[in-house]
Structure formats: C-alpha cells, structure tokens
mmCIF file with all atom_site columns, C-alpha atoms and ligand atoms in Angstrom:
data_model
loop_
_atom_site.group_PDB
_atom_site.id
_atom_site.type_symbol
_atom_site.label_atom_id
_atom_site.label_alt_id
_atom_site.label_comp_id
_atom_site.label_asym_id
_atom_site.label_entity_id
_atom_site.label_seq_id
_atom_site.pdbx_PDB_ins_code
_atom_site.Cartn_x
_atom_site.Cartn_y
_atom_site.Cartn_z
_atom_site.occupancy
_atom_site.B_iso_or_equiv
_atom_site.pdbx_formal_charge
_atom_site.auth_seq_id
_atom_site.auth_comp_id
_atom_site.auth_asym_id
_atom_site.auth_atom_id
_atom_site.pdbx_PDB_model_num
ATOM   1   C CA . MET A 1 1   ? 106.661 109.383 86.180  1.00 96.00 ? 245 MET A CA 1
ATOM   2   C CA . VAL A 1 2   ? 104.649 106.254 86.968  1.00 98.00 ? 246 VAL A CA 1
ATOM   3   C CA . LYS A 1 3   ? 100.875 106.611 86.869  1.00 98.00 ? 247 LYS A CA 1
ATOM   4   C CA . VAL A 1 4   ? 99.144  105.180 89.933  1.00 98.00 ? 248 VAL A CA 1
ATOM   5   C CA . ALA A 1 5   ? 95.452  104.416 90.419  1.00 98.00 ? 249 ALA A CA 1
ATOM   6   C CA . VAL A 1 6   ? 94.128  104.101 93.963  1.00 98.00 ? 250 VAL A CA 1
ATOM   7   C CA . LEU A 1 7   ? 91.035  101.933 94.399  1.00 98.00 ? 251 LEU A CA 1
ATOM   8   C CA . VAL A 1 8   ? 88.850  102.717 97.416  1.00 98.00 ? 252 VAL A CA 1
ATOM   9   C CA . SER A 1 9   ? 85.466  101.952 98.950  1.00 97.00 ? 253 SER A CA 1
ATOM   10  C CA . GLY A 1 10  ? 85.306  103.941 102.185 1.00 95.00 ? 254 GLY A CA 1
ATOM   11  C CA . GLY A 1 11  ? 86.837  106.672 104.293 1.00 96.00 ? 255 GLY A CA 1
ATOM   12  C CA . GLY A 1 12  ? 90.105  106.779 102.421 1.00 97.00 ? 256 GLY A CA 1
ATOM   13  C CA . THR A 1 13  ? 92.601  107.470 105.188 1.00 98.00 ? 257 THR A CA 1
ATOM   14  C CA . ASN A 1 14  ? 95.136  105.334 103.319 1.00 98.00 ? 258 ASN A CA 1
ATOM   15  C CA . LEU A 1 15  ? 94.423  107.337 100.167 1.00 98.00 ? 259 LEU A CA 1
ATOM   16  C CA . GLN A 1 16  ? 95.061  110.465 102.255 1.00 98.00 ? 260 GLN A CA 1
ATOM   17  C CA . ALA A 1 17  ? 98.409  109.054 103.402 1.00 98.00 ? 261 ALA A CA 1
ATOM   18  C CA . LEU A 1 18  ? 99.335  108.556 99.735  1.00 98.00 ? 262 LEU A CA 1
ATOM   19  C CA . ILE A 1 19  ? 98.204  112.082 98.819  1.00 98.00 ? 263 ILE A CA 1
ATOM   20  C CA . ASP A 1 20  ? 100.199 113.542 101.732 1.00 98.00 ? 264 ASP A CA 1
ATOM   21  C CA . ALA A 1 21  ? 103.274 111.499 100.801 1.00 98.00 ? 265 ALA A CA 1
ATOM   22  C CA . GLN A 1 22  ? 103.062 112.755 97.224  1.00 98.00 ? 266 GLN A CA 1
ATOM   23  C CA . ALA A 1 23  ? 102.759 116.371 98.443  1.00 98.00 ? 267 ALA A CA 1
ATOM   24  C CA . ALA A 1 24  ? 105.838 115.822 100.617 1.00 98.00 ? 268 ALA A CA 1
ATOM   25  C CA . GLY A 1 25  ? 107.807 114.422 97.659  1.00 97.00 ? 269 GLY A CA 1
ATOM   26  C CA . LYS A 1 26  ? 107.837 110.926 99.188  1.00 97.00 ? 270 LYS A CA 1
ATOM   27  C CA . LEU A 1 27  ? 106.112 108.924 96.462  1.00 98.00 ? 271 LEU A CA 1
ATOM   28  C CA . GLY A 1 28  ? 109.218 108.397 94.344  1.00 95.00 ? 272 GLY A CA 1
ATOM   29  C CA . CYS A 1 29  ? 108.373 108.447 90.645  1.00 97.00 ? 273 CYS A CA 1
ATOM   30  C CA . GLY A 1 30  ? 104.713 107.764 91.453  1.00 98.00 ? 274 GLY A CA 1
ATOM   31  C CA . LYS A 1 31  ? 101.905 110.132 90.584  1.00 98.00 ? 275 LYS A CA 1
ATOM   32  C CA . ILE A 1 32  ? 98.368  109.459 91.811  1.00 98.00 ? 276 ILE A CA 1
ATOM   33  C CA . SER A 1 33  ? 96.533  109.911 88.526  1.00 98.00 ? 277 SER A CA 1
ATOM   34  C CA . LEU A 1 34  ? 93.142  108.369 89.243  1.00 98.00 ? 278 LEU A CA 1
ATOM   35  C CA . VAL A 1 35  ? 90.976  107.329 92.194  1.00 98.00 ? 279 VAL A CA 1
ATOM   36  C CA . VAL A 1 36  ? 88.328  104.674 91.547  1.00 98.00 ? 280 VAL A CA 1
ATOM   37  C CA . SER A 1 37  ? 85.630  104.027 94.121  1.00 98.00 ? 281 SER A CA 1
ATOM   38  C CA . SER A 1 38  ? 83.287  101.045 94.259  1.00 96.00 ? 282 SER A CA 1
ATOM   39  C CA . ASN A 1 39  ? 80.934  103.199 96.338  1.00 96.00 ? 283 ASN A CA 1
ATOM   40  C CA . ALA A 1 40  ? 79.492  106.535 95.176  1.00 97.00 ? 284 ALA A CA 1
ATOM   41  C CA . LYS A 1 41  ? 79.222  107.780 98.786  1.00 97.00 ? 285 LYS A CA 1
ATOM   42  C CA . ALA A 1 42  ? 82.795  107.028 99.858  1.00 98.00 ? 286 ALA A CA 1
ATOM   43  C CA . TYR A 1 43  ? 84.450  109.951 101.639 1.00 98.00 ? 287 TYR A CA 1
ATOM   44  C CA . ALA A 1 44  ? 87.597  108.968 99.769  1.00 98.00 ? 288 ALA A CA 1
ATOM   45  C CA . LEU A 1 45  ? 86.042  110.660 96.706  1.00 98.00 ? 289 LEU A CA 1
ATOM   46  C CA . THR A 1 46  ? 85.944  113.976 98.581  1.00 98.00 ? 290 THR A CA 1
ATOM   47  C CA . ARG A 1 47  ? 89.602  113.540 99.494  1.00 98.00 ? 291 ARG A CA 1
ATOM   48  C CA . ALA A 1 48  ? 90.441  112.966 95.816  1.00 98.00 ? 292 ALA A CA 1
ATOM   49  C CA . GLU A 1 49  ? 88.481  116.053 94.778  1.00 98.00 ? 293 GLU A CA 1
ATOM   50  C CA . GLN A 1 50  ? 90.187  118.204 97.425  1.00 98.00 ? 294 GLN A CA 1
ATOM   51  C CA . ALA A 1 51  ? 93.558  117.062 96.130  1.00 98.00 ? 295 ALA A CA 1
ATOM   52  C CA . GLY A 1 52  ? 92.558  117.729 92.510  1.00 98.00 ? 296 GLY A CA 1
ATOM   53  C CA . ILE A 1 53  ? 92.819  114.064 91.498  1.00 98.00 ? 297 ILE A CA 1
ATOM   54  C CA . PRO A 1 54  ? 90.370  112.762 88.863  1.00 98.00 ? 298 PRO A CA 1
ATOM   55  C CA . SER A 1 55  ? 88.021  110.088 90.133  1.00 98.00 ? 299 SER A CA 1
ATOM   56  C CA . ALA A 1 56  ? 85.486  107.584 88.867  1.00 97.00 ? 300 ALA A CA 1
ATOM   57  C CA . VAL A 1 57  ? 82.813  105.423 90.469  1.00 97.00 ? 301 VAL A CA 1
ATOM   58  C CA . ILE A 1 58  ? 82.746  101.876 89.081  1.00 97.00 ? 302 ILE A CA 1
ATOM   59  C CA . ARG A 1 59  ? 80.304  99.663  90.960  1.00 96.00 ? 303 ARG A CA 1
ATOM   60  C CA . ARG A 1 60  ? 80.120  95.880  90.816  1.00 93.00 ? 304 ARG A CA 1
ATOM   61  C CA . LYS A 1 61  ? 76.297  95.978  90.916  1.00 94.00 ? 305 LYS A CA 1
ATOM   62  C CA . ASP A 1 62  ? 76.151  97.880  87.608  1.00 96.00 ? 306 ASP A CA 1
ATOM   63  C CA . TYR A 1 63  ? 77.558  94.847  85.768  1.00 96.00 ? 307 TYR A CA 1
ATOM   64  C CA . ALA A 1 64  ? 75.913  91.529  84.961  1.00 96.00 ? 308 ALA A CA 1
ATOM   65  C CA . CYS A 1 65  ? 78.827  89.475  86.291  1.00 95.00 ? 309 CYS A CA 1
ATOM   66  C CA . GLY A 1 66  ? 82.208  89.772  87.910  1.00 94.00 ? 310 GLY A CA 1
ATOM   67  C CA . GLU A 1 67  ? 83.982  89.223  84.617  1.00 96.00 ? 311 GLU A CA 1
ATOM   68  C CA . ASP A 1 68  ? 82.229  92.202  82.980  1.00 96.00 ? 312 ASP A CA 1
ATOM   69  C CA . TYR A 1 69  ? 83.171  94.318  85.979  1.00 96.00 ? 313 TYR A CA 1
ATOM   70  C CA . ASP A 1 70  ? 86.814  93.229  85.770  1.00 96.00 ? 314 ASP A CA 1
ATOM   71  C CA . VAL A 1 71  ? 86.958  94.039  82.072  1.00 96.00 ? 315 VAL A CA 1
ATOM   72  C CA . ALA A 1 72  ? 85.357  97.485  82.528  1.00 96.00 ? 316 ALA A CA 1
ATOM   73  C CA . LEU A 1 73  ? 87.692  98.374  85.377  1.00 97.00 ? 317 LEU A CA 1
ATOM   74  C CA . ALA A 1 74  ? 90.802  97.236  83.502  1.00 98.00 ? 318 ALA A CA 1
ATOM   75  C CA . LYS A 1 75  ? 89.658  99.122  80.385  1.00 97.00 ? 319 LYS A CA 1
ATOM   76  C CA . LYS A 1 76  ? 89.252  102.383 82.324  1.00 97.00 ? 320 LYS A CA 1
ATOM   77  C CA . LEU A 1 77  ? 92.662  102.033 83.953  1.00 98.00 ? 321 LEU A CA 1
ATOM   78  C CA . LYS A 1 78  ? 94.406  101.132 80.680  1.00 98.00 ? 322 LYS A CA 1
ATOM   79  C CA . GLU A 1 79  ? 92.742  104.104 78.934  1.00 98.00 ? 323 GLU A CA 1
ATOM   80  C CA . GLU A 1 80  ? 94.227  106.352 81.621  1.00 98.00 ? 324 GLU A CA 1
ATOM   81  C CA . GLY A 1 81  ? 97.660  104.773 81.184  1.00 98.00 ? 325 GLY A CA 1
ATOM   82  C CA . ILE A 1 82  ? 97.728  103.441 84.750  1.00 98.00 ? 326 ILE A CA 1
ATOM   83  C CA . GLN A 1 83  ? 100.879 101.434 85.534  1.00 98.00 ? 327 GLN A CA 1
ATOM   84  C CA . LEU A 1 84  ? 100.357 100.537 89.203  1.00 98.00 ? 328 LEU A CA 1
ATOM   85  C CA . VAL A 1 85  ? 97.097  99.768  91.020  1.00 98.00 ? 329 VAL A CA 1
ATOM   86  C CA . VAL A 1 86  ? 96.960  100.380 94.772  1.00 98.00 ? 330 VAL A CA 1
ATOM   87  C CA . LEU A 1 87  ? 94.052  98.886  96.707  1.00 98.00 ? 331 LEU A CA 1
ATOM   88  C CA . ALA A 1 88  ? 93.409  101.080 99.746  1.00 97.00 ? 332 ALA A CA 1
ATOM   89  C CA . GLY A 1 89  ? 90.366  99.728  101.557 1.00 95.00 ? 333 GLY A CA 1
ATOM   90  C CA . PHE A 1 90  ? 88.803  98.477  98.307  1.00 96.00 ? 334 PHE A CA 1
ATOM   91  C CA . LEU A 1 91  ? 86.045  96.012  99.130  1.00 91.00 ? 335 LEU A CA 1
ATOM   92  C CA . SER A 1 92  ? 85.022  94.619  95.722  1.00 89.00 ? 336 SER A CA 1
ATOM   93  C CA . ILE A 1 93  ? 86.495  91.272  94.734  1.00 87.00 ? 337 ILE A CA 1
ATOM   94  C CA . LEU A 1 94  ? 88.818  91.419  91.723  1.00 95.00 ? 338 LEU A CA 1
ATOM   95  C CA . GLY A 1 95  ? 88.710  88.391  89.438  1.00 95.00 ? 339 GLY A CA 1
ATOM   96  C CA . PRO A 1 96  ? 91.281  86.759  87.125  1.00 95.00 ? 340 PRO A CA 1
ATOM   97  C CA . LYS A 1 97  ? 90.490  89.042  84.170  1.00 95.00 ? 341 LYS A CA 1
ATOM   98  C CA . PHE A 1 98  ? 91.532  92.107  86.129  1.00 97.00 ? 342 PHE A CA 1
ATOM   99  C CA . ILE A 1 99  ? 94.427  90.424  87.902  1.00 97.00 ? 343 ILE A CA 1
ATOM   100 C CA . ASP A 1 100 ? 95.791  89.177  84.558  1.00 96.00 ? 344 ASP A CA 1
ATOM   101 C CA . ALA A 1 101 ? 95.522  92.637  83.026  1.00 97.00 ? 345 ALA A CA 1
ATOM   102 C CA . TYR A 1 102 ? 97.672  94.055  85.860  1.00 98.00 ? 346 TYR A CA 1
ATOM   103 C CA . ARG A 1 103 ? 99.728  90.999  86.877  1.00 95.00 ? 347 ARG A CA 1
ATOM   104 C CA . ASP A 1 104 ? 102.365 91.967  89.525  1.00 96.00 ? 348 ASP A CA 1
ATOM   105 C CA . ARG A 1 105 ? 101.165 95.555  89.315  1.00 98.00 ? 349 ARG A CA 1
ATOM   106 C CA . ILE A 1 106 ? 98.430  95.417  91.982  1.00 98.00 ? 350 ILE A CA 1
ATOM   107 C CA . ILE A 1 107 ? 99.191  95.895  95.663  1.00 98.00 ? 351 ILE A CA 1
ATOM   108 C CA . ASN A 1 108 ? 96.944  95.813  98.734  1.00 98.00 ? 352 ASN A CA 1
ATOM   109 C CA . ILE A 1 109 ? 97.221  96.878  102.361 1.00 97.00 ? 353 ILE A CA 1
ATOM   110 C CA . HIS A 1 110 ? 95.920  94.380  104.925 1.00 97.00 ? 354 HIS A CA 1
ATOM   111 C CA . PRO A 1 111 ? 95.622  95.296  108.618 1.00 98.00 ? 355 PRO A CA 1
ATOM   112 C CA . SER A 1 112 ? 97.366  92.253  110.149 1.00 98.00 ? 356 SER A CA 1
ATOM   113 C CA . LEU A 1 113 ? 100.673 90.441  109.901 1.00 98.00 ? 357 LEU A CA 1
ATOM   114 C CA . ILE A 1 114 ? 99.918  87.966  107.078 1.00 98.00 ? 358 ILE A CA 1
ATOM   115 C CA . PRO A 1 115 ? 99.545  84.933  107.343 1.00 98.00 ? 359 PRO A CA 1
ATOM   116 C CA . SER A 1 116 ? 97.613  85.698  110.554 1.00 98.00 ? 360 SER A CA 1
ATOM   117 C CA . PHE A 1 117 ? 94.013  86.948  110.385 1.00 98.00 ? 361 PHE A CA 1
ATOM   118 C CA . CYS A 1 118 ? 93.748  87.137  106.621 1.00 98.00 ? 362 CYS A CA 1
ATOM   119 C CA . GLY A 1 119 ? 91.872  85.547  103.740 1.00 96.00 ? 363 GLY A CA 1
ATOM   120 C CA . ASP A 1 120 ? 88.167  85.408  102.971 1.00 94.00 ? 364 ASP A CA 1
ATOM   121 C CA . GLY A 1 121 ? 86.009  87.186  105.539 1.00 94.00 ? 365 GLY A CA 1
ATOM   122 C CA . PHE A 1 122 ? 88.877  89.032  107.217 1.00 96.00 ? 366 PHE A CA 1
ATOM   123 C CA . TYR A 1 123 ? 88.278  92.683  106.445 1.00 94.00 ? 367 TYR A CA 1
ATOM   124 C CA . GLY A 1 124 ? 87.722  95.897  108.398 1.00 94.00 ? 368 GLY A CA 1
ATOM   125 C CA . LEU A 1 125 ? 87.062  95.503  112.114 1.00 97.00 ? 369 LEU A CA 1
ATOM   126 C CA . LYS A 1 126 ? 86.712  91.710  111.787 1.00 98.00 ? 370 LYS A CA 1
ATOM   127 C CA . VAL A 1 127 ? 90.500  91.435  111.485 1.00 98.00 ? 371 VAL A CA 1
ATOM   128 C CA . HIS A 1 128 ? 91.060  93.265  114.769 1.00 98.00 ? 372 HIS A CA 1
ATOM   129 C CA . GLU A 1 129 ? 88.221  91.408  116.515 1.00 98.00 ? 373 GLU A CA 1
ATOM   130 C CA . ALA A 1 130 ? 89.884  88.129  115.554 1.00 98.00 ? 374 ALA A CA 1
ATOM   131 C CA . ALA A 1 131 ? 93.312  89.301  116.735 1.00 98.00 ? 375 ALA A CA 1
ATOM   132 C CA . LEU A 1 132 ? 91.888  90.341  120.126 1.00 98.00 ? 376 LEU A CA 1
ATOM   133 C CA . ALA A 1 133 ? 89.825  87.127  120.449 1.00 98.00 ? 377 ALA A CA 1
ATOM   134 C CA . TYR A 1 134 ? 92.959  85.058  119.814 1.00 98.00 ? 378 TYR A CA 1
ATOM   135 C CA . GLY A 1 135 ? 94.894  87.096  122.344 1.00 98.00 ? 379 GLY A CA 1
ATOM   136 C CA . VAL A 1 136 ? 97.920  87.966  120.224 1.00 98.00 ? 380 VAL A CA 1
ATOM   137 C CA . LYS A 1 137 ? 100.192 90.578  121.781 1.00 98.00 ? 381 LYS A CA 1
ATOM   138 C CA . VAL A 1 138 ? 101.574 91.830  118.482 1.00 98.00 ? 382 VAL A CA 1
ATOM   139 C CA . THR A 1 139 ? 99.692  92.548  115.277 1.00 98.00 ? 383 THR A CA 1
ATOM   140 C CA . GLY A 1 140 ? 100.422 94.995  112.450 1.00 98.00 ? 384 GLY A CA 1
ATOM   141 C CA . ALA A 1 141 ? 99.939  95.581  108.752 1.00 98.00 ? 385 ALA A CA 1
ATOM   142 C CA . THR A 1 142 ? 101.118 94.030  105.507 1.00 98.00 ? 386 THR A CA 1
ATOM   143 C CA . VAL A 1 143 ? 101.462 95.367  101.973 1.00 98.00 ? 387 VAL A CA 1
ATOM   144 C CA . HIS A 1 144 ? 101.367 92.518  99.466  1.00 98.00 ? 388 HIS A CA 1
ATOM   145 C CA . PHE A 1 145 ? 100.909 91.808  95.787  1.00 98.00 ? 389 PHE A CA 1
ATOM   146 C CA . VAL A 1 146 ? 97.420  90.780  94.743  1.00 97.00 ? 390 VAL A CA 1
ATOM   147 C CA . ASN A 1 147 ? 96.894  87.428  93.050  1.00 96.00 ? 391 ASN A CA 1
ATOM   148 C CA . GLU A 1 148 ? 93.926  85.038  92.769  1.00 94.00 ? 392 GLU A CA 1
ATOM   149 C CA . ILE A 1 149 ? 94.199  84.005  96.435  1.00 95.00 ? 393 ILE A CA 1
ATOM   150 C CA . THR A 1 150 ? 92.685  86.440  98.950  1.00 95.00 ? 394 THR A CA 1
ATOM   151 C CA . ASP A 1 151 ? 95.617  88.089  100.779 1.00 96.00 ? 395 ASP A CA 1
ATOM   152 C CA . GLY A 1 152 ? 97.827  85.357  99.273  1.00 96.00 ? 396 GLY A CA 1
ATOM   153 C CA . GLY A 1 153 ? 100.223 87.298  97.029  1.00 97.00 ? 397 GLY A CA 1
ATOM   154 C CA . SER A 1 154 ? 103.846 87.792  97.981  1.00 98.00 ? 398 SER A CA 1
ATOM   155 C CA . ILE A 1 155 ? 104.637 90.155  100.826 1.00 98.00 ? 399 ILE A CA 1
ATOM   156 C CA . ILE A 1 156 ? 106.267 93.515  100.088 1.00 98.00 ? 400 ILE A CA 1
ATOM   157 C CA . LEU A 1 157 ? 106.441 95.229  103.502 1.00 98.00 ? 401 LEU A CA 1
ATOM   158 C CA . GLN A 1 158 ? 105.238 94.516  107.032 1.00 98.00 ? 402 GLN A CA 1
ATOM   159 C CA . LYS A 1 159 ? 105.272 96.430  110.294 1.00 98.00 ? 403 LYS A CA 1
ATOM   160 C CA . ALA A 1 160 ? 104.403 95.177  113.763 1.00 98.00 ? 404 ALA A CA 1
ATOM   161 C CA . VAL A 1 161 ? 102.185 97.044  116.241 1.00 98.00 ? 405 VAL A CA 1
ATOM   162 C CA . TYR A 1 162 ? 101.733 96.079  119.907 1.00 98.00 ? 406 TYR A CA 1
ATOM   163 C CA . VAL A 1 163 ? 98.309  95.201  121.268 1.00 98.00 ? 407 VAL A CA 1
ATOM   164 C CA . GLU A 1 164 ? 97.674  97.158  124.479 1.00 98.00 ? 408 GLU A CA 1
ATOM   165 C CA . GLU A 1 165 ? 95.769  96.254  127.622 1.00 97.00 ? 409 GLU A CA 1
ATOM   166 C CA . GLY A 1 166 ? 92.125  97.288  127.225 1.00 97.00 ? 410 GLY A CA 1
ATOM   167 C CA . ASP A 1 167 ? 92.268  97.551  123.426 1.00 98.00 ? 411 ASP A CA 1
ATOM   168 C CA . THR A 1 168 ? 88.940  97.338  121.594 1.00 98.00 ? 412 THR A CA 1
ATOM   169 C CA . PRO A 1 169 ? 88.733  96.439  117.887 1.00 98.00 ? 413 PRO A CA 1
ATOM   170 C CA . GLU A 1 170 ? 88.289  100.158 117.214 1.00 98.00 ? 414 GLU A CA 1
ATOM   171 C CA . THR A 1 171 ? 91.319  101.366 119.228 1.00 98.00 ? 415 THR A CA 1
ATOM   172 C CA . LEU A 1 172 ? 93.462  98.615  117.741 1.00 98.00 ? 416 LEU A CA 1
ATOM   173 C CA . GLN A 1 173 ? 92.307  99.410  114.204 1.00 98.00 ? 417 GLN A CA 1
ATOM   174 C CA . ARG A 1 174 ? 93.201  103.064 114.701 1.00 98.00 ? 418 ARG A CA 1
ATOM   175 C CA . ARG A 1 175 ? 96.667  102.296 116.128 1.00 98.00 ? 419 ARG A CA 1
ATOM   176 C CA . VAL A 1 176 ? 97.442  99.842  113.312 1.00 98.00 ? 420 VAL A CA 1
ATOM   177 C CA . MET A 1 177 ? 96.513  102.541 110.806 1.00 98.00 ? 421 MET A CA 1
ATOM   178 C CA . GLU A 1 178 ? 98.505  105.300 112.520 1.00 98.00 ? 422 GLU A CA 1
ATOM   179 C CA . GLN A 1 179 ? 101.595 103.248 113.327 1.00 98.00 ? 423 GLN A CA 1
ATOM   180 C CA . ALA A 1 180 ? 101.741 100.947 110.323 1.00 98.00 ? 424 ALA A CA 1
ATOM   181 C CA . GLU A 1 181 ? 99.328  101.348 107.394 1.00 98.00 ? 425 GLU A CA 1
ATOM   182 C CA . TRP A 1 182 ? 99.798  105.062 106.688 1.00 98.00 ? 426 TRP A CA 1
ATOM   183 C CA . GLU A 1 183 ? 103.568 104.583 106.701 1.00 98.00 ? 427 GLU A CA 1
ATOM   184 C CA . LEU A 1 184 ? 103.781 101.301 104.785 1.00 98.00 ? 428 LEU A CA 1
ATOM   185 C CA . LEU A 1 185 ? 101.453 101.972 101.875 1.00 98.00 ? 429 LEU A CA 1
ATOM   186 C CA . PRO A 1 186 ? 103.201 105.138 100.587 1.00 98.00 ? 430 PRO A CA 1
ATOM   187 C CA . LYS A 1 187 ? 106.593 103.502 101.169 1.00 98.00 ? 431 LYS A CA 1
ATOM   188 C CA . ALA A 1 188 ? 105.677 100.375 99.165  1.00 98.00 ? 432 ALA A CA 1
ATOM   189 C CA . THR A 1 189 ? 104.070 102.493 96.447  1.00 98.00 ? 433 THR A CA 1
ATOM   190 C CA . ALA A 1 190 ? 107.212 104.614 96.102  1.00 98.00 ? 434 ALA A CA 1
ATOM   191 C CA . MET A 1 191 ? 109.433 101.506 96.019  1.00 98.00 ? 435 MET A CA 1
ATOM   192 C CA . LEU A 1 192 ? 107.404 99.867  93.266  1.00 98.00 ? 436 LEU A CA 1
ATOM   193 C CA . CYS A 1 193 ? 107.034 103.028 91.204  1.00 98.00 ? 437 CYS A CA 1
ATOM   194 C CA . ASP A 1 194 ? 110.799 103.461 91.242  1.00 97.00 ? 438 ASP A CA 1
ATOM   195 C CA . LYS A 1 195 ? 111.222 99.819  90.159  1.00 97.00 ? 439 LYS A CA 1
ATOM   196 C CA . ILE A 1 196 ? 108.680 100.206 87.352  1.00 97.00 ? 440 ILE A CA 1
ATOM   197 C CA . GLN A 1 197 ? 110.405 103.389 86.157  1.00 96.00 ? 441 GLN A CA 1
ATOM   198 C CA . GLU A 1 198 ? 113.779 101.626 86.126  1.00 95.00 ? 442 GLU A CA 1
ATOM   199 C CA . ALA A 1 199 ? 112.369 98.673  84.192  1.00 93.00 ? 443 ALA A CA 1
ATOM   200 C CA . GLU A 1 200 ? 110.747 100.804 81.492  1.00 86.00 ? 444 GLU A CA 1
HETATM 201 C C1 . GRF B 2 .   ? 92.240  99.740  106.230 1.00 94.02 ? 190 GRF B C1 1
HETATM 202 O O1 . GRF B 2 .   ? 92.259  99.194  107.514 1.00 94.02 ? 190 GRF B O1 1
HETATM 203 C C2 . GRF B 2 .   ? 92.910  98.793  105.272 1.00 94.02 ? 190 GRF B C2 1
HETATM 204 O O2 . GRF B 2 .   ? 93.944  98.071  105.831 1.00 94.02 ? 190 GRF B O2 1
HETATM 205 C C3 . GRF B 2 .   ? 91.784  97.878  104.917 1.00 94.02 ? 190 GRF B C3 1
HETATM 206 O O3 . GRF B 2 .   ? 90.652  98.698  104.866 1.00 94.02 ? 190 GRF B O3 1
HETATM 207 C C4 . GRF B 2 .   ? 90.831  99.843  105.697 1.00 94.02 ? 190 GRF B C4 1
HETATM 208 C C5 . GRF B 2 .   ? 90.606  101.055 104.825 1.00 94.02 ? 190 GRF B C5 1
HETATM 209 O O4 . GRF B 2 .   ? 90.591  102.253 105.522 1.00 94.02 ? 190 GRF B O4 1
HETATM 210 N N1 . GRF B 2 .   ? 92.110  97.130  103.719 1.00 94.02 ? 190 GRF B N1 1
HETATM 211 P P1 . GRF B 2 .   ? 90.618  103.640 104.737 1.00 94.02 ? 190 GRF B P1 1
HETATM 212 O O5 . GRF B 2 .   ? 89.422  103.670 103.778 1.00 94.02 ? 190 GRF B O5 1
HETATM 213 O O6 . GRF B 2 .   ? 91.920  103.757 104.014 1.00 94.02 ? 190 GRF B O6 1
HETATM 214 O O7 . GRF B 2 .   ? 90.453  104.689 105.805 1.00 94.02 ? 190 GRF B O7 1
#
C-alpha cells in the first residue's frame, strides 16, 4: 500500500474522482490516507469526511512566511507516512522546502494541454478564458510532476478535449473536467503508486 495525500482548496471534484476510483479498485496500490485543505470552507473537506478520510486544514496565512508553511506541511505529511502528494485544485504556492521534501513525489492536474495556457496566473476559469480568447479548437488536461517552475515539471499524462461552438469558460471547464481531469488524475495516481510500491 502506498499512502497518498490529496491537497485541495475548493470544490474537490478531482478528489471525488480519486475517492470513486479507490472505491472501484482502480487506484492501484494507492490509498488516500489524508486530505489537506488550504481553505477551512472547502467543500472538498465534506467529501473527505463522507468518505471517512482524515483531513487537516493548513493555511498559508497562519504562518509568518512561505518557508514556515512549507516546513509545517511537509512535517504533517511525513508524520502521516505520506509517500505521494496529489495536488487537486490546490491554490497555495509550494516553495523549495516542500518540493525538496517530496522531490518527484508531487503531482498536479492542470486544465490545459501544457505548454499552452499554463504558468503563473493560469488557474481556474482563467485557463479556459485564455483558451477561448486564443481560439484554439482543442484543449485538454495535463498531469505533471511539480517542481520549482509553475506547471513546469515533466508531463505524466495528457488528454485532449474539443472546444465546441458557443463554449463559455464555464462549459469548457466542465467538459475538460468530465472528459479529461477526472479520468487522468486517478490513472496517473495509480500508475505512480504502483511504481513507488515496486521501487520500495
Ligand atoms: C481543476 O480544474 C483543476 O484542474 C485545477 O483546479 C480545478 C479544481 O477543481 N487545478 P476541483 O476542486 O477538483 O473541483
């Protein structure tokens, strides 16, 4: 078994996809052992509770600086024996102290085909607004490793989604989630958990 922590800040539909995959036996050796939210009001926390998964709220604003936050977060995850960190709509910035503590063991889902519409400032609906403003006909989602560069770590999985006539940022966001994100994130998590298990 490989212990997975899922880091969230909002609604948690990607967390739900992971929970559902685990219930269906599709998370490989992975076990969602902890949910950490950067926001005490995130609905993702309710999803964790309903699934019987322990959770914690660790907020950037409760720490004097980013480094203290990184250290506290890493300490909590290490105490719980977490082996893989999955960012699922997590909006706090993770600094080098955290990234070093979990080097090559942090993955993120981004709602575009990297290297398009990614990097600083591209989050949430802004990604889909930019894709529509550019006029691309195909977008999608990417699961990638997290390093010091925003959305710059190596790519693990990608899936394309067609833009449709009349799409709004909201309709496109929903289709990218349904057709790509909810499938890719559990798949990548299972793949990595199996790799980690093999290596240990
Ligand atoms: C998703 O679009 C994800 O790609 C992005 O943030 C959103 C989170 O949605 N990183 P949810 O909280 O999983 O519903």
